[in-house]
């Protein structure tokens, strides 16, 4: 759907992302949070010391989505999705570098499989 919307030259990645994020926020605010009676939990979470960290994580997520939408427009949905799915492999590396968590053999192996698979999909999609 995003790739279709980005084909229109009048829409840029920023506008498409704003539409997506606003519609998502409205659905959560009007339907999902009230359904699970989550507003007291939300207010409590905002009052904690971790609220700043959550805001920073949200900002990083927003920047990530913006880059993803820009890549959809520039290189196409299939290649962008392949590259976007590699984030879980990068998580292993960043956990090691930032958090000093020693990765397990299984995590490294899975990360390599994800990276190789993402690269293969991106290269095959580029050929076509």
mmCIF file of C-alpha atoms in Angstrom:
data_model
loop_
_atom_site.group_PDB
_atom_site.id
_atom_site.type_symbol
_atom_site.label_atom_id
_atom_site.label_comp_id
_atom_site.label_asym_id
_atom_site.label_seq_id
_atom_site.Cartn_x
_atom_site.Cartn_y
_atom_site.Cartn_z
ATOM 1 C CA UNK A 1 0.000 0.000 0.000
ATOM 2 C CA UNK A 2 2.837 2.350 0.880
ATOM 3 C CA UNK A 3 4.675 1.713 -2.385
ATOM 4 C CA UNK A 4 1.455 2.401 -4.305
ATOM 5 C CA UNK A 5 0.957 5.667 -2.419
ATOM 6 C CA UNK A 6 4.542 6.720 -2.978
ATOM 7 C CA UNK A 7 4.235 6.264 -6.761
ATOM 8 C CA UNK A 8 2.256 9.495 -6.874
ATOM 9 C CA UNK A 9 4.856 12.224 -7.335
ATOM 10 C CA UNK A 10 2.801 14.647 -5.211
ATOM 11 C CA UNK A 11 3.308 12.510 -2.108
ATOM 12 C CA UNK A 12 6.667 12.262 -0.412
ATOM 13 C CA UNK A 13 7.808 9.815 2.245
ATOM 14 C CA UNK A 14 7.321 12.321 5.060
ATOM 15 C CA UNK A 15 3.654 12.934 4.203
ATOM 16 C CA UNK A 16 2.902 9.238 3.811
ATOM 17 C CA UNK A 17 4.575 8.531 7.149
ATOM 18 C CA UNK A 18 2.575 11.276 8.883
ATOM 19 C CA UNK A 19 -0.670 9.853 7.481
ATOM 20 C CA UNK A 20 0.290 6.362 8.674
ATOM 21 C CA UNK A 21 1.382 7.467 12.149
ATOM 22 C CA UNK A 22 -1.644 9.710 12.725
ATOM 23 C CA UNK A 23 -4.108 7.056 11.622
ATOM 24 C CA UNK A 24 -2.337 4.484 13.811
ATOM 25 C CA UNK A 25 -2.373 6.842 16.824
ATOM 26 C CA UNK A 26 -6.070 7.552 16.356
ATOM 27 C CA UNK A 27 -6.939 3.851 16.147
ATOM 28 C CA UNK A 28 -4.979 3.179 19.330
ATOM 29 C CA UNK A 29 -6.381 6.211 21.185
ATOM 30 C CA UNK A 30 -10.007 5.691 20.180
ATOM 31 C CA UNK A 31 -10.356 1.909 20.057
ATOM 32 C CA UNK A 32 -7.511 -0.235 21.350
ATOM 33 C CA UNK A 33 -6.506 1.538 24.579
ATOM 34 C CA UNK A 34 -10.119 2.042 25.760
ATOM 35 C CA UNK A 35 -10.966 -1.576 24.918
ATOM 36 C CA UNK A 36 -8.244 -2.906 27.206
ATOM 37 C CA UNK A 37 -8.841 -0.133 29.774
ATOM 38 C CA UNK A 38 -5.249 0.975 29.305
ATOM 39 C CA UNK A 39 -5.391 4.710 29.999
ATOM 40 C CA UNK A 40 -4.453 4.362 33.719
ATOM 41 C CA UNK A 41 -1.450 2.257 32.699
ATOM 42 C CA UNK A 42 -0.488 4.822 30.053
ATOM 43 C CA UNK A 43 -0.669 7.704 32.535
ATOM 44 C CA UNK A 44 1.401 5.699 35.035
ATOM 45 C CA UNK A 45 4.025 4.944 32.389
ATOM 46 C CA UNK A 46 4.328 8.606 31.439
ATOM 47 C CA UNK A 47 5.017 9.507 35.087
ATOM 48 C CA UNK A 48 7.956 7.078 35.433
ATOM 49 C CA UNK A 49 11.624 7.875 34.993
ATOM 50 C CA UNK A 50 11.689 5.650 31.904
ATOM 51 C CA UNK A 51 9.354 8.002 29.999
ATOM 52 C CA UNK A 52 12.308 9.901 28.523
ATOM 53 C CA UNK A 53 13.880 6.665 27.342
ATOM 54 C CA UNK A 54 10.555 5.623 25.790
ATOM 55 C CA UNK A 55 10.320 8.997 24.028
ATOM 56 C CA UNK A 56 13.852 8.547 22.664
ATOM 57 C CA UNK A 57 13.001 5.021 21.494
ATOM 58 C CA UNK A 58 9.875 6.386 19.788
ATOM 59 C CA UNK A 59 11.924 9.042 18.036
ATOM 60 C CA UNK A 60 14.387 6.406 16.823
ATOM 61 C CA UNK A 61 11.475 4.297 15.575
ATOM 62 C CA UNK A 62 10.034 7.278 13.723
ATOM 63 C CA UNK A 63 13.373 8.034 12.043
ATOM 64 C CA UNK A 64 13.684 4.354 11.138
ATOM 65 C CA UNK A 65 10.230 4.342 9.543
ATOM 66 C CA UNK A 66 10.998 7.552 7.652
ATOM 67 C CA UNK A 67 14.145 5.992 6.208
ATOM 68 C CA UNK A 68 12.167 2.851 5.340
ATOM 69 C CA UNK A 69 9.531 4.867 3.487
ATOM 70 C CA UNK A 70 12.204 6.819 1.624
ATOM 71 C CA UNK A 71 13.874 3.571 0.613
ATOM 72 C CA UNK A 72 10.553 2.196 -0.666
ATOM 73 C CA UNK A 73 10.287 5.187 -2.942
ATOM 74 C CA UNK A 74 13.913 5.060 -4.131
ATOM 75 C CA UNK A 75 14.614 1.322 -4.493
ATOM 76 C CA UNK A 76 11.190 -0.308 -4.477
ATOM 77 C CA UNK A 77 9.159 -2.165 -1.893
ATOM 78 C CA UNK A 78 10.716 -5.618 -2.275
ATOM 79 C CA UNK A 79 14.320 -4.476 -1.848
ATOM 80 C CA UNK A 80 13.403 -2.046 0.928
ATOM 81 C CA UNK A 81 11.527 -4.778 2.800
ATOM 82 C CA UNK A 82 14.480 -7.138 2.505
ATOM 83 C CA UNK A 83 16.816 -4.521 3.913
ATOM 84 C CA UNK A 84 14.320 -3.526 6.608
ATOM 85 C CA UNK A 85 14.034 -7.101 7.829
ATOM 86 C CA UNK A 86 17.759 -7.140 8.566
ATOM 87 C CA UNK A 87 17.211 -5.015 11.699
ATOM 88 C CA UNK A 88 17.039 -8.102 13.903
ATOM 89 C CA UNK A 89 20.525 -9.112 12.790
ATOM 90 C CA UNK A 90 21.859 -5.631 13.513
ATOM 91 C CA UNK A 91 20.258 -5.874 16.954
ATOM 92 C CA UNK A 92 22.666 -8.677 17.853
ATOM 93 C CA UNK A 93 25.660 -6.533 16.880
ATOM 94 C CA UNK A 94 24.418 -3.394 18.653
ATOM 95 C CA UNK A 95 23.544 -5.353 21.797
ATOM 96 C CA UNK A 96 27.121 -6.531 21.884
ATOM 97 C CA UNK A 97 28.639 -3.104 21.152
ATOM 98 C CA UNK A 98 26.338 -0.931 23.275
ATOM 99 C CA UNK A 99 25.118 -3.221 26.047
ATOM 100 C CA UNK A 100 28.179 -5.490 26.222
ATOM 101 C CA UNK A 101 25.941 -8.556 25.853
ATOM 102 C CA UNK A 102 27.947 -11.418 24.470
ATOM 103 C CA UNK A 103 25.903 -12.908 21.648
ATOM 104 C CA UNK A 104 25.174 -16.622 21.654
ATOM 105 C CA UNK A 105 26.206 -18.826 18.763
ATOM 106 C CA UNK A 106 22.534 -19.250 17.876
ATOM 107 C CA UNK A 107 21.995 -15.456 17.746
ATOM 108 C CA UNK A 108 25.049 -14.934 15.538
ATOM 109 C CA UNK A 109 24.031 -17.778 13.231
ATOM 110 C CA UNK A 110 20.465 -16.489 12.922
ATOM 111 C CA UNK A 111 21.765 -12.950 12.336
ATOM 112 C CA UNK A 112 24.020 -14.153 9.545
ATOM 113 C CA UNK A 113 21.175 -16.114 7.940
ATOM 114 C CA UNK A 114 18.986 -12.998 8.056
ATOM 115 C CA UNK A 115 21.691 -10.781 6.556
ATOM 116 C CA UNK A 116 22.551 -13.260 3.789
ATOM 117 C CA UNK A 117 18.863 -13.807 3.036
ATOM 118 C CA UNK A 118 18.183 -10.059 2.951
ATOM 119 C CA UNK A 119 21.128 -9.501 0.658
ATOM 120 C CA UNK A 120 20.032 -12.339 -1.639
ATOM 121 C CA UNK A 121 16.476 -10.976 -1.893
ATOM 122 C CA UNK A 122 17.748 -7.457 -2.518
ATOM 123 C CA UNK A 123 20.126 -8.612 -5.257
ATOM 124 C CA UNK A 124 17.517 -10.835 -6.928
ATOM 125 C CA UNK A 125 14.917 -8.076 -6.844
ATOM 126 C CA UNK A 126 17.464 -5.624 -8.280
ATOM 127 C CA UNK A 127 18.100 -7.938 -11.257
ATOM 128 C CA UNK A 128 14.417 -8.101 -12.135
#
